[in-house]
Amino acid sequence: MCLVTNALILYLYPLLHSQTRLMVATLSEIAAVDDIQFLASQQFKAKSKELAGLSAHGLVNGDQKCFSFATETFTGDVGFAVVETTDDAVIIDRLDELLPEIVACKKEKNLSVLFVAVVNIVELKGTLLLCGPSELSMAKAAFPD
C-alpha cells in the first residue's frame, strides 16, 4: 500500500484510476490504516528530506530522461530531469550548485538542451531550471505565457 500511495500521491493525483482508489481503500482496511492521506504525506515528507540531502549530481541525474528530435526547426537531444518534492524551496535554494551541475551534465551527455523541473507535489506547481540561452528559447516556445 505504501508503494501505491507513494507513487500516486493518493487522491491529489489527477490521473488516479478508480481501480487504484479501490485497491488503496482495500489495502488500508487490511493494514488497519485509518488515515491514508496522513500516511501518504508522511512518505512524501521523508522523500523530500532525502532529496534535500542528495548532491547536485544526484538531483540532476536521478530522474532524467533523454529524447532525440529531428524537426524543421530543431534537431538534437533533449534531457529532462524531474525532482518531485513537498518542499521545492529546499531544492530551488540550491540553484547556485544546481546550475553548474546542469551545464556539466549537459556537456557530459552531449545534449543540445537540458531542463530540470522542480515540482511541488502538494501545491501542484513546478519550476523549470534553465542553464542557458537554448533552454530559455525552447522553454519560451513551449510555454509562451
PDB file of N, CA and C in Angstrom, residues 63-116:
ATOM      1  N   ASP A  63      16.329  11.415 -11.846  1.00  0.00           N
ATOM      2  CA  ASP A  63      15.146  11.071 -12.643  1.00  0.00           C
ATOM      3  C   ASP A  63      15.223  11.869 -13.935  1.00  0.00           C
ATOM      4  N   GLN A  64      16.136  11.453 -14.789  1.00  0.00           N
ATOM      5  CA  GLN A  64      16.386  12.192 -16.033  1.00  0.00           C
ATOM      6  C   GLN A  64      16.160  11.270 -17.226  1.00  0.00           C
ATOM      7  N   LYS A  65      15.482  11.815 -18.221  1.00  0.00           N
ATOM      8  CA  LYS A  65      15.241  11.086 -19.468  1.00  0.00           C
ATOM      9  C   LYS A  65      15.837  11.901 -20.613  1.00  0.00           C
ATOM     10  N   CYS A  66      16.285  11.219 -21.654  1.00  0.00           N
ATOM     11  CA  CYS A  66      16.828  11.885 -22.839  1.00  0.00           C
ATOM     12  C   CYS A  66      16.013  11.479 -24.056  1.00  0.00           C
ATOM     13  N   PHE A  67      15.759  12.459 -24.915  1.00  0.00           N
ATOM     14  CA  PHE A  67      14.957  12.256 -26.114  1.00  0.00           C
ATOM     15  C   PHE A  67      15.680  12.858 -27.306  1.00  0.00           C
ATOM     16  N   SER A  68      15.593  12.196 -28.450  1.00  0.00           N
ATOM     17  CA  SER A  68      16.167  12.720 -29.685  1.00  0.00           C
ATOM     18  C   SER A  68      15.049  13.232 -30.575  1.00  0.00           C
ATOM     19  N   PHE A  69      15.272  14.420 -31.157  1.00  0.00           N
ATOM     20  CA  PHE A  69      14.279  15.049 -32.017  1.00  0.00           C
ATOM     21  C   PHE A  69      14.926  15.468 -33.326  1.00  0.00           C
ATOM     22  N   ALA A  70      14.126  15.412 -34.392  1.00  0.00           N
ATOM     23  CA  ALA A  70      14.533  15.947 -35.684  1.00  0.00           C
ATOM     24  C   ALA A  70      13.285  16.566 -36.311  1.00  0.00           C
ATOM     25  N   THR A  71      13.209  17.894 -36.267  1.00  0.00           N
ATOM     26  CA  THR A  71      12.080  18.615 -36.841  1.00  0.00           C
ATOM     27  C   THR A  71      12.623  19.657 -37.818  1.00  0.00           C
ATOM     28  N   GLU A  72      11.720  20.446 -38.370  1.00  0.00           N
ATOM     29  CA  GLU A  72      12.150  21.511 -39.280  1.00  0.00           C
ATOM     30  C   GLU A  72      12.954  22.592 -38.553  1.00  0.00           C
ATOM     31  N   THR A  73      12.649  22.796 -37.281  1.00  0.00           N
ATOM     32  CA  THR A  73      13.288  23.893 -36.539  1.00  0.00           C
ATOM     33  C   THR A  73      14.304  23.435 -35.492  1.00  0.00           C
ATOM     34  N   PHE A  74      14.338  22.135 -35.186  1.00  0.00           N
ATOM     35  CA  PHE A  74      15.263  21.667 -34.153  1.00  0.00           C
ATOM     36  C   PHE A  74      15.667  20.227 -34.429  1.00  0.00           C
ATOM     37  N   THR A  75      16.947  19.985 -34.336  1.00  0.00           N
ATOM     38  CA  THR A  75      17.474  18.627 -34.382  1.00  0.00           C
ATOM     39  C   THR A  75      18.482  18.512 -33.256  1.00  0.00           C
ATOM     40  N   GLY A  76      18.271  17.530 -32.387  1.00  0.00           N
ATOM     41  CA  GLY A  76      19.202  17.350 -31.286  1.00  0.00           C
ATOM     42  C   GLY A  76      18.637  16.472 -30.200  1.00  0.00           C
ATOM     43  N   ASP A  77      19.369  16.401 -29.100  1.00  0.00           N
ATOM     44  CA  ASP A  77      18.989  15.587 -27.957  1.00  0.00           C
ATOM     45  C   ASP A  77      18.586  16.489 -26.799  1.00  0.00           C
ATOM     46  N   VAL A  78      17.459  16.159 -26.212  1.00  0.00           N
ATOM     47  CA  VAL A  78      16.891  16.938 -25.107  1.00  0.00           C
ATOM     48  C   VAL A  78      16.903  16.078 -23.854  1.00  0.00           C
ATOM     49  N   GLY A  79      17.451  16.624 -22.780  1.00  0.00           N
ATOM     50  CA  GLY A  79      17.398  15.963 -21.487  1.00  0.00           C
ATOM     51  C   GLY A  79      16.360  16.650 -20.612  1.00  0.00           C
ATOM     52  N   PHE A  80      15.617  15.864 -19.865  1.00  0.00           N
ATOM     53  CA  PHE A  80      14.601  16.427 -18.969  1.00  0.00           C
ATOM     54  C   PHE A  80      14.641  15.658 -17.664  1.00  0.00           C
ATOM     55  N   ALA A  81      14.948  16.382 -16.591  1.00  0.00           N
ATOM     56  CA  ALA A  81      15.007  15.770 -15.261  1.00  0.00           C
ATOM     57  C   ALA A  81      13.890  16.350 -14.404  1.00  0.00           C
ATOM     58  N   VAL A  82      13.374  15.532 -13.502  1.00  0.00           N
ATOM     59  CA  VAL A  82      12.293  15.957 -12.611  1.00  0.00           C
ATOM     60  C   VAL A  82      12.677  15.635 -11.175  1.00  0.00           C
ATOM     61  N   VAL A  83      12.488  16.624 -10.309  1.00  0.00           N
ATOM     62  CA  VAL A  83      12.660  16.431  -8.870  1.00  0.00           C
ATOM     63  C   VAL A  83      11.303  16.708  -8.242  1.00  0.00           C
ATOM     64  N   GLU A  84      10.636  15.660  -7.750  1.00  0.00           N
ATOM     65  CA  GLU A  84       9.334  15.809  -7.104  1.00  0.00           C
ATOM     66  C   GLU A  84       9.534  15.886  -5.602  1.00  0.00           C
ATOM     67  N   THR A  85       8.930  16.907  -4.983  1.00  0.00           N
ATOM     68  CA  THR A  85       9.141  17.134  -3.564  1.00  0.00           C
ATOM     69  C   THR A  85       7.930  17.830  -2.941  1.00  0.00           C
ATOM     70  N   THR A  86       7.845  17.782  -1.640  1.00  0.00           N
ATOM     71  CA  THR A  86       6.817  18.543  -0.941  1.00  0.00           C
ATOM     72  C   THR A  86       7.353  19.901  -0.513  1.00  0.00           C
ATOM     73  N   ASP A  87       8.654  20.101  -0.669  1.00  0.00           N
ATOM     74  CA  ASP A  87       9.287  21.358  -0.267  1.00  0.00           C
ATOM     75  C   ASP A  87      10.255  21.806  -1.363  1.00  0.00           C
ATOM     76  N   ASP A  88       9.707  22.451  -2.403  1.00  0.00           N
ATOM     77  CA  ASP A  88      10.523  22.841  -3.541  1.00  0.00           C
ATOM     78  C   ASP A  88      11.540  23.922  -3.200  1.00  0.00           C
ATOM     79  N   ALA A  89      11.257  24.731  -2.199  1.00  0.00           N
ATOM     80  CA  ALA A  89      12.180  25.811  -1.820  1.00  0.00           C
ATOM     81  C   ALA A  89      13.546  25.251  -1.411  1.00  0.00           C
ATOM     82  N   VAL A  90      13.554  24.106  -0.763  1.00  0.00           N
ATOM     83  CA  VAL A  90      14.816  23.495  -0.328  1.00  0.00           C
ATOM     84  C   VAL A  90      15.694  23.167  -1.531  1.00  0.00           C
ATOM     85  N   ILE A  91      15.074  22.749  -2.621  1.00  0.00           N
ATOM     86  CA  ILE A  91      15.829  22.417  -3.830  1.00  0.00           C
ATOM     87  C   ILE A  91      16.204  23.692  -4.588  1.00  0.00           C
ATOM     88  N   ILE A  92      15.237  24.575  -4.774  1.00  0.00           N
ATOM     89  CA  ILE A  92      15.478  25.807  -5.534  1.00  0.00           C
ATOM     90  C   ILE A  92      16.522  26.684  -4.843  1.00  0.00           C
ATOM     91  N   ASP A  93      16.584  26.648  -3.518  1.00  0.00           N
ATOM     92  CA  ASP A  93      17.597  27.413  -2.784  1.00  0.00           C
ATOM     93  C   ASP A  93      19.021  26.957  -3.113  1.00  0.00           C
ATOM     94  N   ARG A  94      19.160  25.808  -3.754  1.00  0.00           N
ATOM     95  CA  ARG A  94      20.470  25.273  -4.121  1.00  0.00           C
ATOM     96  C   ARG A  94      20.823  25.571  -5.583  1.00  0.00           C
ATOM     97  N   LEU A  95      20.166  26.573  -6.148  1.00  0.00           N
ATOM     98  CA  LEU A  95      20.359  26.928  -7.550  1.00  0.00           C
ATOM     99  C   LEU A  95      21.823  27.152  -7.899  1.00  0.00           C
ATOM    100  N   ASP A  96      22.581  27.785  -6.993  1.00  0.00           N
ATOM    101  CA  ASP A  96      23.996  28.077  -7.258  1.00  0.00           C
ATOM    102  C   ASP A  96      24.838  26.821  -7.470  1.00  0.00           C
ATOM    103  N   GLU A  97      24.436  25.713  -6.869  1.00  0.00           N
ATOM    104  CA  GLU A  97      25.177  24.471  -7.111  1.00  0.00           C
ATOM    105  C   GLU A  97      24.505  23.613  -8.181  1.00  0.00           C
ATOM    106  N   LEU A  98      23.201  23.807  -8.395  1.00  0.00           N
ATOM    107  CA  LEU A  98      22.498  23.018  -9.407  1.00  0.00           C
ATOM    108  C   LEU A  98      22.828  23.464 -10.836  1.00  0.00           C
ATOM    109  N   LEU A  99      22.874  24.777 -11.075  1.00  0.00           N
ATOM    110  CA  LEU A  99      23.126  25.265 -12.439  1.00  0.00           C
ATOM    111  C   LEU A  99      24.446  24.770 -13.024  1.00  0.00           C
ATOM    112  N   PRO A 100      25.561  24.855 -12.288  1.00  0.00           N
ATOM    113  CA  PRO A 100      26.807  24.310 -12.854  1.00  0.00           C
ATOM    114  C   PRO A 100      26.725  22.802 -13.113  1.00  0.00           C
ATOM    115  N   GLU A 101      25.996  22.102 -12.275  1.00  0.00           N
ATOM    116  CA  GLU A 101      25.836  20.654 -12.474  1.00  0.00           C
ATOM    117  C   GLU A 101      24.994  20.361 -13.710  1.00  0.00           C
ATOM    118  N   ILE A 102      23.971  21.180 -13.951  1.00  0.00           N
ATOM    119  CA  ILE A 102      23.154  21.013 -15.154  1.00  0.00           C
ATOM    120  C   ILE A 102      24.022  21.223 -16.396  1.00  0.00           C
ATOM    121  N   VAL A 103      24.837  22.265 -16.385  1.00  0.00           N
ATOM    122  CA  VAL A 103      25.743  22.550 -17.510  1.00  0.00           C
ATOM    123  C   VAL A 103      26.720  21.396 -17.706  1.00  0.00           C
ATOM    124  N   ALA A 104      27.294  20.893 -16.625  1.00  0.00           N
ATOM    125  CA  ALA A 104      28.261  19.789 -16.717  1.00  0.00           C
ATOM    126  C   ALA A 104      27.604  18.518 -17.249  1.00  0.00           C
ATOM    127  N   CYS A 105      26.420  18.228 -16.777  1.00  0.00           N
ATOM    128  CA  CYS A 105      25.701  17.034 -17.227  1.00  0.00           C
ATOM    129  C   CYS A 105      25.326  17.154 -18.702  1.00  0.00           C
ATOM    130  N   LYS A 106      24.897  18.345 -19.095  1.00  0.00           N
ATOM    131  CA  LYS A 106      24.548  18.605 -20.496  1.00  0.00           C
ATOM    132  C   LYS A 106      25.758  18.331 -21.393  1.00  0.00           C
ATOM    133  N   LYS A 107      26.915  18.816 -20.981  1.00  0.00           N
ATOM    134  CA  LYS A 107      28.147  18.629 -21.760  1.00  0.00           C
ATOM    135  C   LYS A 107      28.572  17.161 -21.754  1.00  0.00           C
ATOM    136  N   GLU A 108      28.521  16.537 -20.579  1.00  0.00           N
ATOM    137  CA  GLU A 108      28.937  15.143 -20.441  1.00  0.00           C
ATOM    138  C   GLU A 108      28.101  14.211 -21.318  1.00  0.00           C
ATOM    139  N   LYS A 109      26.810  14.478 -21.408  1.00  0.00           N
ATOM    140  CA  LYS A 109      25.901  13.612 -22.179  1.00  0.00           C
ATOM    141  C   LYS A 109      25.703  14.110 -23.605  1.00  0.00           C
ATOM    142  N   ASN A 110      26.401  15.188 -23.962  1.00  0.00           N
ATOM    143  CA  ASN A 110      26.323  15.766 -25.298  1.00  0.00           C
ATOM    144  C   ASN A 110      24.875  16.087 -25.699  1.00  0.00           C
ATOM    145  N   LEU A 111      24.168  16.743 -24.790  1.00  0.00           N
ATOM    146  CA  LEU A 111      22.776  17.122 -25.029  1.00  0.00           C
ATOM    147  C   LEU A 111      22.713  18.514 -25.648  1.00  0.00           C
ATOM    148  N   SER A 112      21.733  18.735 -26.475  1.00  0.00           N
ATOM    149  CA  SER A 112      21.513  20.069 -27.039  1.00  0.00           C
ATOM    150  C   SER A 112      20.952  21.002 -25.982  1.00  0.00           C
ATOM    151  N   VAL A 113      20.028  20.488 -25.189  1.00  0.00           N
ATOM    152  CA  VAL A 113      19.436  21.243 -24.077  1.00  0.00           C
ATOM    153  C   VAL A 113      19.174  20.279 -22.929  1.00  0.00           C
ATOM    154  N   LEU A 114      19.156  20.835 -21.717  1.00  0.00           N
ATOM    155  CA  LEU A 114      18.843  20.041 -20.536  1.00  0.00           C
ATOM    156  C   LEU A 114      17.989  20.889 -19.602  1.00  0.00           C
ATOM    157  N   PHE A 115      16.838  20.358 -19.260  1.00  0.00           N
ATOM    158  CA  PHE A 115      15.916  21.022 -18.343  1.00  0.00           C
ATOM    159  C   PHE A 115      15.833  20.228 -17.054  1.00  0.00           C
ATOM    160  N   VAL A 116      15.671  20.944 -15.949  1.00  0.00           N
ATOM    161  CA  VAL A 116      15.381  20.302 -14.666  1.00  0.00           C
ATOM    162  C   VAL A 116      14.123  20.966 -14.122  1.00  0.00           C
TER     163      VAL A 116
END
